[in-house]
CSV table of C-alpha atoms and ligand atoms in Angstrom, one decimal:
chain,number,residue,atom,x,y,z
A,1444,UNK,CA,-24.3,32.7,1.8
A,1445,UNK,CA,-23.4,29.7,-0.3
A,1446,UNK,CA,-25.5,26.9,0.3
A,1447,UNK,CA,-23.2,24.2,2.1
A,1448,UNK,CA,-23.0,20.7,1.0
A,1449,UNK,CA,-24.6,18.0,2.0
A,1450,UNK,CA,-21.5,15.1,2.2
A,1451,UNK,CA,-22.3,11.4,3.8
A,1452,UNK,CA,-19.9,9.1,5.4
A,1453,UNK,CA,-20.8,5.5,5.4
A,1454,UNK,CA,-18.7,3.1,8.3
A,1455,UNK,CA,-17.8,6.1,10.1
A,1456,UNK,CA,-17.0,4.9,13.1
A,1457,UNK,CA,-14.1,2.8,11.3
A,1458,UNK,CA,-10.8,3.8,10.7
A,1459,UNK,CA,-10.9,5.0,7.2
A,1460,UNK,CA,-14.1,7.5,8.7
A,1461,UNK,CA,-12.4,8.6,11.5
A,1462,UNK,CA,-9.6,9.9,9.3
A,1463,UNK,CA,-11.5,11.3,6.2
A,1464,UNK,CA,-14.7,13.1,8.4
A,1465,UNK,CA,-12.1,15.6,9.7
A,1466,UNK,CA,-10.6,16.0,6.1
A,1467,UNK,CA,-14.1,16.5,4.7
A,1468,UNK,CA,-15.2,19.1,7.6
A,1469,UNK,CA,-11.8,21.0,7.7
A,1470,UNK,CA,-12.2,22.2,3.8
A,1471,UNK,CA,-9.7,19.9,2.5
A,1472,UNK,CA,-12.3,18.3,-0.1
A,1473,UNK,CA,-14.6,21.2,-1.0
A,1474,UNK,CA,-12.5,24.2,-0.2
A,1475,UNK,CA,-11.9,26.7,2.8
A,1476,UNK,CA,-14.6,28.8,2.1
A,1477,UNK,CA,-17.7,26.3,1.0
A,1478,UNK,CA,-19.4,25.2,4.4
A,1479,UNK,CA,-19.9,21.5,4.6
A,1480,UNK,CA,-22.8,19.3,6.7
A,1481,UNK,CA,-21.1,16.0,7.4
A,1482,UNK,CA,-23.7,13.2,8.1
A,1483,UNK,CA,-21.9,10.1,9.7
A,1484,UNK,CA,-23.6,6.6,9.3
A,1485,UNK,CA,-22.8,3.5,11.0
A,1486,UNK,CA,-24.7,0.2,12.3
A,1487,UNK,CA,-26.1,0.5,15.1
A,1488,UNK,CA,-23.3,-1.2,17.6
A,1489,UNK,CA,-21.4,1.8,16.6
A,1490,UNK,CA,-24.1,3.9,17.9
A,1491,UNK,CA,-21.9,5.5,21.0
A,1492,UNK,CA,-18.6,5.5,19.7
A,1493,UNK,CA,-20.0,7.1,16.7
A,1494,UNK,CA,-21.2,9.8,18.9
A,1495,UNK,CA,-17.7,10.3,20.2
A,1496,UNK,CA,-16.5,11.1,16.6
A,1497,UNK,CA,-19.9,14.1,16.6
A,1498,UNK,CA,-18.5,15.2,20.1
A,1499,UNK,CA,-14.6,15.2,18.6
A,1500,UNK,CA,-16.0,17.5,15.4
A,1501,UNK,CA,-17.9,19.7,17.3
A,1502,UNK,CA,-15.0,20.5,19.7
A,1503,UNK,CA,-12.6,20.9,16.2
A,1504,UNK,CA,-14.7,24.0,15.8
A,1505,UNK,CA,-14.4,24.5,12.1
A,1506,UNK,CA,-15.7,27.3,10.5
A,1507,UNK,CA,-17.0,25.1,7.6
A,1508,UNK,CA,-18.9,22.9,9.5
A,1509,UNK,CA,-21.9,23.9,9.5
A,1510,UNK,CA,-23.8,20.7,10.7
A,1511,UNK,CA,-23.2,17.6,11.8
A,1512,UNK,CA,-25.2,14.3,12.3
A,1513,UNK,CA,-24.2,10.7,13.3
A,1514,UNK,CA,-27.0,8.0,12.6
A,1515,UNK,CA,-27.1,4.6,12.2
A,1516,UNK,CA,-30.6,4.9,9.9
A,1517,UNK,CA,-29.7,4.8,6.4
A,1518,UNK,CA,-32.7,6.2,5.0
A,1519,UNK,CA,-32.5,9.1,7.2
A,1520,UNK,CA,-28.7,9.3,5.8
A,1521,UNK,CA,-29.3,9.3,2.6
A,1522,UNK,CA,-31.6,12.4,2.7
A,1523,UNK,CA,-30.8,14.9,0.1
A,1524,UNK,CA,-26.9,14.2,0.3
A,1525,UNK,CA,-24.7,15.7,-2.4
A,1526,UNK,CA,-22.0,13.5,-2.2
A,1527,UNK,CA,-22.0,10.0,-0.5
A,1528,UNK,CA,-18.4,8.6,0.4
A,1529,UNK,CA,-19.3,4.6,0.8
A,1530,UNK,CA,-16.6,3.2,3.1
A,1531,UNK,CA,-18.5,0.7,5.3
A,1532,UNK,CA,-18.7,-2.6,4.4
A,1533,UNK,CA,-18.3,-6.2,5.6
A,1534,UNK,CA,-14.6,-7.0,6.2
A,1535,UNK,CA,-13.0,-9.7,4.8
A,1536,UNK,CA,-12.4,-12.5,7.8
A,1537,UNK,CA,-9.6,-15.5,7.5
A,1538,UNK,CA,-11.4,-18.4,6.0
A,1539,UNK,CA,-13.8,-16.2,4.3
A,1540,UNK,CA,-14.4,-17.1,0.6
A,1541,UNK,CA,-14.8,-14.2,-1.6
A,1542,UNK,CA,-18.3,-15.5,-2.7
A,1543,UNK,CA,-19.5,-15.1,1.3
A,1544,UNK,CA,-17.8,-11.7,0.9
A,1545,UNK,CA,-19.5,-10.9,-2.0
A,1546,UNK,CA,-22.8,-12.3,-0.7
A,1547,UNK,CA,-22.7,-9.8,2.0
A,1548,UNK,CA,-21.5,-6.9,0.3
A,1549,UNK,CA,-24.3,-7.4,-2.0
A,1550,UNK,CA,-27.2,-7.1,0.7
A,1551,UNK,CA,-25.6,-3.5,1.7
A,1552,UNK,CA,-24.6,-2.1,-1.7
A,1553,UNK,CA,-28.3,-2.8,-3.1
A,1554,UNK,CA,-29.8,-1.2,0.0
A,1555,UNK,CA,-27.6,1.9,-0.1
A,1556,UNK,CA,-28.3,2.1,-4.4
A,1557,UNK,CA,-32.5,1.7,-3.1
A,1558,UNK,CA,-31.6,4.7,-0.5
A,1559,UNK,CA,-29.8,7.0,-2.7
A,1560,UNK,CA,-32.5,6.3,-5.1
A,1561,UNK,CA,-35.3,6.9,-2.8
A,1562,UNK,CA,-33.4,10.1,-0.8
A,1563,UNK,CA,-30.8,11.5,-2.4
A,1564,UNK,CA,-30.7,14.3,-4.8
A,1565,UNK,CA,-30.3,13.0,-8.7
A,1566,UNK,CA,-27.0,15.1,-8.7
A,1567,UNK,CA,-25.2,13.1,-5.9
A,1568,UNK,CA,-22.1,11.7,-6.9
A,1569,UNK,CA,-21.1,8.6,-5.0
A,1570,UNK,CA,-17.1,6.9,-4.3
A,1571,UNK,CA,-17.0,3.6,-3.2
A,1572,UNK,CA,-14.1,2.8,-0.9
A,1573,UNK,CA,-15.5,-0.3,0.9
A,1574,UNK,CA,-14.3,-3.6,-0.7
A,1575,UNK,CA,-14.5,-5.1,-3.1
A,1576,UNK,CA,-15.1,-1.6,-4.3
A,1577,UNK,CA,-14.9,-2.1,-7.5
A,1578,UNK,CA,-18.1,-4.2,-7.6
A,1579,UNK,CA,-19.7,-2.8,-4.4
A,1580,UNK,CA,-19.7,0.3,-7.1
A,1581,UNK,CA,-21.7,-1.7,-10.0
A,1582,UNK,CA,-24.7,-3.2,-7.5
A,1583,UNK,CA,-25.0,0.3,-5.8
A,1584,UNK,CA,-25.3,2.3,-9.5
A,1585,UNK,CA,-27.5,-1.3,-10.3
A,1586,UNK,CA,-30.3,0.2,-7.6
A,1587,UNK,CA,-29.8,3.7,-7.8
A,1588,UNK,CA,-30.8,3.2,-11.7
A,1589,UNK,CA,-32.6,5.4,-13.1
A,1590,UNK,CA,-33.1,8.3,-11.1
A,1591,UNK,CA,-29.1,8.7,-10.4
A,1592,UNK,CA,-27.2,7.8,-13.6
A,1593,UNK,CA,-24.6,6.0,-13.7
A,1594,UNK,CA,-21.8,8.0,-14.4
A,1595,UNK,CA,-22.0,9.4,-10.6
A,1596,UNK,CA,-21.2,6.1,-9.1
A,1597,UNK,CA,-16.5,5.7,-9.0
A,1598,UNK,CA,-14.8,3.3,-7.6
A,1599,UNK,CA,-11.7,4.3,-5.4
A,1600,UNK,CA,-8.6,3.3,-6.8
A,1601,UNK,CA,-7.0,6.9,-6.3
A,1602,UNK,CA,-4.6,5.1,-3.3
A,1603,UNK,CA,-3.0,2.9,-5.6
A,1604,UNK,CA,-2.5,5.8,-7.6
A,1605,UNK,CA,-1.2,8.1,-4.9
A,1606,UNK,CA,1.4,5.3,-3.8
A,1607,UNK,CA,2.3,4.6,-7.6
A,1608,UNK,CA,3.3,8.4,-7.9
A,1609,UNK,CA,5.4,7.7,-4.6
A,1610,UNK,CA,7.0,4.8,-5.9
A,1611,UNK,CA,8.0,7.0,-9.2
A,1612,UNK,CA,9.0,9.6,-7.9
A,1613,UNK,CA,11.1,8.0,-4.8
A,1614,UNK,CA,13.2,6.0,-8.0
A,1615,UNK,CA,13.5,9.2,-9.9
A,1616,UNK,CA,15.1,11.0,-7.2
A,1617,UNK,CA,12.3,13.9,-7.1
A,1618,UNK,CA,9.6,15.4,-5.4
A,1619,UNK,CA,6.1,14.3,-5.6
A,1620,UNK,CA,4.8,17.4,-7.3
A,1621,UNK,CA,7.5,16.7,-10.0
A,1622,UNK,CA,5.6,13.2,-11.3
A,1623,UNK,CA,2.0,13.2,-12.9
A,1624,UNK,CA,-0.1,11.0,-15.2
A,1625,UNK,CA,0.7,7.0,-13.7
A,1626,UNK,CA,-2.3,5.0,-14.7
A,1627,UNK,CA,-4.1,3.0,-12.8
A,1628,UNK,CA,-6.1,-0.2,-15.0
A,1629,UNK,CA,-8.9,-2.3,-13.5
A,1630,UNK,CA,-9.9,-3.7,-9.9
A,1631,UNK,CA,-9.0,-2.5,-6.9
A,1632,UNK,CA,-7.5,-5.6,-6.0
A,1633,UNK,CA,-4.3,-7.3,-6.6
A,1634,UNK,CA,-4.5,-7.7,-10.5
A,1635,UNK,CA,-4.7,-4.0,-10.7
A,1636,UNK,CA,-2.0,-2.8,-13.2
A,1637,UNK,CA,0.0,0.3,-12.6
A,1638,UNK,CA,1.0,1.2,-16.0
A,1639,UNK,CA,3.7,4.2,-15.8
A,1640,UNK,CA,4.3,4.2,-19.5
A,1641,UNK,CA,2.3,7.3,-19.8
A,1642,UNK,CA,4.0,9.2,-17.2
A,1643,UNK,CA,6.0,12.2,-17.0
A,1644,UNK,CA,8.5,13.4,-14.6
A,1645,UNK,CA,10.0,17.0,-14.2
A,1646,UNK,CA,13.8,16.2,-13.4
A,1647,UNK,CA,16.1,19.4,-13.6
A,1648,UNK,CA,14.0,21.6,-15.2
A,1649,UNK,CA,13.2,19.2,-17.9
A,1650,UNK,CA,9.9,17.0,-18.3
A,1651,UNK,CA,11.0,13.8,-19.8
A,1652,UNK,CA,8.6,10.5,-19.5
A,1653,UNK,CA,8.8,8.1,-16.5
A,1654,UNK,CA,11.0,5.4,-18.2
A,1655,UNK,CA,13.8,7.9,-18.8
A,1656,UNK,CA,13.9,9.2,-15.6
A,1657,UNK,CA,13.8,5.9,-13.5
A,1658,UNK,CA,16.0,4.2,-16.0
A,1659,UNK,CA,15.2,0.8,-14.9
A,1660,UNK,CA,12.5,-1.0,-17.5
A,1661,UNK,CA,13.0,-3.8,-15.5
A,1662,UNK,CA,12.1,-2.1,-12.1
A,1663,UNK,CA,8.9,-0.6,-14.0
A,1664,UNK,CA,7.3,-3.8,-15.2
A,1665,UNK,CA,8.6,-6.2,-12.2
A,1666,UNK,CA,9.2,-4.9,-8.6
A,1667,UNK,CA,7.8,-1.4,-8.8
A,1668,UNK,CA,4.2,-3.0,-10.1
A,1669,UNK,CA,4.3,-5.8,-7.0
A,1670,UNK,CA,5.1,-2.9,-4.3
A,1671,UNK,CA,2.5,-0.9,-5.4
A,1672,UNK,CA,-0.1,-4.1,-5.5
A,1673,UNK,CA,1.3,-5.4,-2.1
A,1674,UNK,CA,1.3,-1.9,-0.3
A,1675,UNK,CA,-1.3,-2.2,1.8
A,1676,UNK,CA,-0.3,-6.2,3.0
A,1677,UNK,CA,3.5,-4.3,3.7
A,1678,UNK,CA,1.9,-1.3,5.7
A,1679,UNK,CA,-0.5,-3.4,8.1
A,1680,UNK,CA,2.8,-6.1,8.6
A,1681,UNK,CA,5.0,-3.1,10.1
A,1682,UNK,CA,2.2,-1.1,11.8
A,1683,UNK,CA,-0.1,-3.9,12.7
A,1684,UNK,CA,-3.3,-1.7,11.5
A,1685,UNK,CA,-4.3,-0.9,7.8
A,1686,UNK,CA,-3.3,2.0,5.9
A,1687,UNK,CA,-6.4,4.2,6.8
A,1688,UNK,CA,-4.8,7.2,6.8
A,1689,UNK,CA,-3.8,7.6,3.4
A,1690,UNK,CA,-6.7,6.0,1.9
A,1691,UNK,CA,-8.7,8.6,3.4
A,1692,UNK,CA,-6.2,11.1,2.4
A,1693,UNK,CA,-7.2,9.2,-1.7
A,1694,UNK,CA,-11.0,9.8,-0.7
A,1695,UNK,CA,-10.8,13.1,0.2
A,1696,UNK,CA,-8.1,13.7,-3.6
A,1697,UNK,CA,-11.0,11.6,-5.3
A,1698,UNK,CA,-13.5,13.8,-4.5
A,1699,UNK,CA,-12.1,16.9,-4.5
A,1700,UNK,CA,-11.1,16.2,-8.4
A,1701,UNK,CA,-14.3,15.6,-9.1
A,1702,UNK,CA,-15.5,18.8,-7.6
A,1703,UNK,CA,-13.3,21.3,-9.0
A,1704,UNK,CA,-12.0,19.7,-11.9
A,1705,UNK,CA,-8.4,18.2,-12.8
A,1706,UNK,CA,-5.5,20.3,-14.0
A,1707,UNK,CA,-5.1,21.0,-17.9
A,1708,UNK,CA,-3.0,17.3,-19.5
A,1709,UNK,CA,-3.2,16.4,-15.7
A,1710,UNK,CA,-4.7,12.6,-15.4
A,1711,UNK,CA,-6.1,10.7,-12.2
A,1712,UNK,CA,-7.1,7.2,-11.9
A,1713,UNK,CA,-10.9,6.3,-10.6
A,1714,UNK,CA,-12.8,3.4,-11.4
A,1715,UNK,CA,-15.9,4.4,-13.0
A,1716,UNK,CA,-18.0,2.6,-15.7
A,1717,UNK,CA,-16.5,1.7,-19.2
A,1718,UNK,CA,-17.7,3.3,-22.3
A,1719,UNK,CA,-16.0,0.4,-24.0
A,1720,UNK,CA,-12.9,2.5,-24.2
A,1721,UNK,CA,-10.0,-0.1,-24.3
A,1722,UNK,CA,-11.9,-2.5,-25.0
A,1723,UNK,CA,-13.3,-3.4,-21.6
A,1724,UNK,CA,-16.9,-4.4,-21.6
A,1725,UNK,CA,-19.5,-1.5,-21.3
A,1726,UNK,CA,-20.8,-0.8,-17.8
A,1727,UNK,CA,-18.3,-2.9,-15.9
A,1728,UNK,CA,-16.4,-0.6,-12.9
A,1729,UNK,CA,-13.1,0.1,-13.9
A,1730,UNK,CA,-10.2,2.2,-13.5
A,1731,UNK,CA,-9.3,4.3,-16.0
A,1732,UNK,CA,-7.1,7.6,-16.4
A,1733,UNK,CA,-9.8,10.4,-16.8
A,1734,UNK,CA,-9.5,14.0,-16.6
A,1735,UNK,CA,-12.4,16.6,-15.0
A,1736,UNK,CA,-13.6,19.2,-16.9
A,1737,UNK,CA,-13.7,22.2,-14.2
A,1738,UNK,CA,-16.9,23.1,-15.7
A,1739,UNK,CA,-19.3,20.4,-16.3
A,1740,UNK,CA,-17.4,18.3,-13.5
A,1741,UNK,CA,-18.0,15.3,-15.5
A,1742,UNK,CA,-15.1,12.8,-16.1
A,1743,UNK,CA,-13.8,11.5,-19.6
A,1744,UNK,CA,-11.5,8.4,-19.8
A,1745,UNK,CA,-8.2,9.5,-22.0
A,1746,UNK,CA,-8.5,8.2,-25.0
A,1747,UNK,CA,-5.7,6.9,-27.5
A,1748,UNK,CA,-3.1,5.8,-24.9
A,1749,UNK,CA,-1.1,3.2,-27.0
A,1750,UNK,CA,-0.8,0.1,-25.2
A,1751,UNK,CA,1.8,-3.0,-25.9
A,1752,UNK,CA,1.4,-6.6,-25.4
A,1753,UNK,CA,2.2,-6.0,-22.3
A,1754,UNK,CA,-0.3,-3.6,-20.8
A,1755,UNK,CA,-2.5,-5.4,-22.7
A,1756,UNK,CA,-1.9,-8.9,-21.0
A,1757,UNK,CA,-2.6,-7.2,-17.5
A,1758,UNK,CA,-5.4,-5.2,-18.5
A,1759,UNK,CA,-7.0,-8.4,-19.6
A,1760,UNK,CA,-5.9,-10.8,-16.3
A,1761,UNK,CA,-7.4,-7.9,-14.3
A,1762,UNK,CA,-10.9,-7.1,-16.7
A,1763,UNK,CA,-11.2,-11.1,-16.3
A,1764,UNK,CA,-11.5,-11.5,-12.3
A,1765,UNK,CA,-14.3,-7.8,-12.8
A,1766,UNK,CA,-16.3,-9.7,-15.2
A,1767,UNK,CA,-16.1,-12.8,-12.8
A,1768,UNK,CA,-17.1,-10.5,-9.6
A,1769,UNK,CA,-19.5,-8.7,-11.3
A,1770,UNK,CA,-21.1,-12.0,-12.6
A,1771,UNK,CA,-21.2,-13.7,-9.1
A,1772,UNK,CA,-22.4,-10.9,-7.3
A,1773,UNK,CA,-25.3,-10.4,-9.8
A,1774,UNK,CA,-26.0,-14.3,-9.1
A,1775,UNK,CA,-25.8,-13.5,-5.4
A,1776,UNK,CA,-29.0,-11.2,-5.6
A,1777,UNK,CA,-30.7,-13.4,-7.6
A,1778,UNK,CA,-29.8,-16.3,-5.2
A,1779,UNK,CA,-31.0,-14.4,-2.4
A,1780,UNK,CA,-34.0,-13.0,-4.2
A,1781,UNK,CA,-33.2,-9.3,-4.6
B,2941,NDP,P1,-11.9,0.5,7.6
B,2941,NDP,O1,-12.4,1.8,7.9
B,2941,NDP,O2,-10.4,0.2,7.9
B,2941,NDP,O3,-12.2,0.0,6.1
B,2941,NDP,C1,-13.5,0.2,5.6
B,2941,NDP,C2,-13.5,-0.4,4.2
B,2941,NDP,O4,-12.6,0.2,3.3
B,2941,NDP,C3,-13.2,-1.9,4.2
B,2941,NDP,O5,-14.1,-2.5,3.2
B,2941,NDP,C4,-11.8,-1.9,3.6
B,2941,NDP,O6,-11.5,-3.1,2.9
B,2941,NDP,C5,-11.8,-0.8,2.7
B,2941,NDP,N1,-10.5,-0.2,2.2
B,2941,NDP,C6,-10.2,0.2,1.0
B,2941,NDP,N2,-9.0,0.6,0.9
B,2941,NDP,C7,-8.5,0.5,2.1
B,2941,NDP,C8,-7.2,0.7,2.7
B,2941,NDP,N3,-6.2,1.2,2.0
B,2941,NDP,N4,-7.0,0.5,4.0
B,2941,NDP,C9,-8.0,0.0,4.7
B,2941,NDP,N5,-9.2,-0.3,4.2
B,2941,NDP,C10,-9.4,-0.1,3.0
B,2941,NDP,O7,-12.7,-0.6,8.4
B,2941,NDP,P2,-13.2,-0.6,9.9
B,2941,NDP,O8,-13.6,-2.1,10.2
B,2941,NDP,O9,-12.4,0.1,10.8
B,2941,NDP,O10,-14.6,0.2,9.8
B,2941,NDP,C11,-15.7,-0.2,9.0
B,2941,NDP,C12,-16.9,0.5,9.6
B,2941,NDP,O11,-17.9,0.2,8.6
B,2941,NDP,C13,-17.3,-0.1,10.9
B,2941,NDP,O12,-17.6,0.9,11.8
B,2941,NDP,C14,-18.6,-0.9,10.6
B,2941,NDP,O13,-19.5,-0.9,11.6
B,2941,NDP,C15,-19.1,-0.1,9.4
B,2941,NDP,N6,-20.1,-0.7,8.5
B,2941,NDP,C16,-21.1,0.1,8.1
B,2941,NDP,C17,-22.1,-0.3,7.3
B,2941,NDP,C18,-23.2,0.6,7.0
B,2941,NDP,O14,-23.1,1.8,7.3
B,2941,NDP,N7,-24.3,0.1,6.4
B,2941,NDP,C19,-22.0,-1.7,6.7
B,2941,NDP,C20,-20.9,-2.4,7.1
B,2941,NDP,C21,-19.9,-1.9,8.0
B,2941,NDP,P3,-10.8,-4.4,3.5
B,2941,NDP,O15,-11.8,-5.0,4.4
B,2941,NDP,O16,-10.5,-5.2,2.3
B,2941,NDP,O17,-9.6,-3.9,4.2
């Protein structure tokens, strides 16, 4: 029998969790026939309803769910996970500054880097979907150092992707499957930079690159770059709730990319930690277009994407507010002694 993976979901009982844990258990991420224990985490006030996400699984009755567990003790979590899918975090609440947010975040993301360090396997690979995720990535990878290395820890910025191809493809006047190889540069955040200058559409039987088959430069540097930024603010204005659903759905693509590998001249978009490449500073979290090598699973950041003056400018606005998150929340530990 193959051995089933180990996969932990942090902030379960949110709505992100309650979306992706039935993702993860039904096959979606690791495949129909590779059985899966799902270990939920949450705080403790989440004790109960948590349960009634266990209870929901169980009655699911997936062949691939082999085992499931909901806890709220992170080092019993932790325990020999293969993959870790980081979603909790402290919310962001009006009048909040993002230094309190930060200050927060911190606390949780150096704990969970000390508990994969202490429990997990040295294999596990980790996405951070919890904001700022970005930099929740960089203090987790910070404190799992050295027995997990650093190139497991990823940043989620696959939803921004996933709604850039959207975008692309709605202009175009084609199918989803039809668009591959929009760029995602930077934070998670508004200053990210969907580039689509790399892109290429299938559009009657042709592939030709994005710009051709949107034919409006204007849309592609102007409108098409705020919709995708704004996205989430737009979805939780008509349906009063955030976009959960599909950023579980990004998760679950994340992941799965990771595990099997992307397709040949296919790119994704994950924030994982510079090289240098493009010149953004080494070990900073930031998304890049990588590709997946089926058989290592280890990412590699395209190289040799030419970039004008204008990617450039917004790769630097948005490399600018990293260094500056990365910078506070390192000052936050040491202010609180950590
Ligand atoms: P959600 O499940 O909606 O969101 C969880 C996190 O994902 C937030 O940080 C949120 O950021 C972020 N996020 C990233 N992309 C998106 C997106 N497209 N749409 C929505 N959120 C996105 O939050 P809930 O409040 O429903 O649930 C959070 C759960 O986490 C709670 O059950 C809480 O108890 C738990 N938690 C667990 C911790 C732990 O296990 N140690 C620590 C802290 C919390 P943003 O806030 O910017 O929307």
């Amino acid at each position: 029998m193959v051995a089933p993976i180990r996969a932990l979901v942090t902030g379960a009982a949110g709505q992100i969790g309650y979306s992706l844990v039935i993702e993860i258990a039904k096959g979606d991420v690791f495949g129909p026939e590779q059985p899966v224990e799902l270990v939920m985490l949450d705080l403790p006030f989440c004790a109960q309803s948590l349960d009634g996400v266990k209870m929901e699984l169980q009655d699911c009755a997936l062949p691939t769910l082999v085992g499931v567990e909901a806890l709220t003790d992170e080092a019993a979590a932790f325990k020999n996970i293969d993959y870790a899918f980081l979603v909790g975090a402290m919310p962001r609440r009006e009048g909040m500054e993002r230094k309190d947010l930060l200050a927060a975040n911190v606390k949780i993301f150096k704990s969970q880097g000390k508990s994969l360090a202490e429990h997990a396997k040295p294999t596990t690979k980790v996405i951070v979907v919890g904001n700022p995720a970005n930099t929740n990535a960089f203090i987790c990878a910070k404190y799992a150092a050295p027995k997990i290395p650093a190139e497991n820890f990823s940043a989620m910025t696959r939803l921004d992707h996933n709604r850039a191809l959207a975008q692309v493809a709605a202009k175009a006047g084609v199918t989803i499957g039809a668009v591959k190889n929009v760029i995602i540069w930077g934070n998670h955040s508004s200053t990210q930079f969907p580039d689509v200058r790399h892109a290429k559409v299938t559009k009657d039987g042709k592939e030709v690159d994005a710009y051709t088959a949107v034919n409006d430069n204007a849309f592609l540097q102007g409108e098409f770059i705020s919709i995708v930024q704004k996205r989430g603010a737009a979805i939780i204005e008509r349906r009063k709730f955030s976009s959960a659903m599909s950023a579980a759905k990004a998760a679950c693509d994340h992941i799965r990319d990771w595990h099997v590998g992307t397709q040949p001249g296919q790119f994704i978009s994950m924030a994982v930690p510079s090289d240098g490449s493009y010149g953004v500073p080494q070990g900073l979290i930031f998304s890049f277009p990588v590709q997946i090598c089926p058989d290592t699973k280890k990412w590699k950041i395209v190289q040799g994407l030419e970039l004008d003056e204008f990617a450039k400018g917004k790769i630097d606005v948005t490399t600018k507010e990293l260094i500056e998150e990365r910078d506070e929340a390192l000052k936050a530990c040491e202010e609180a002694n950590m």
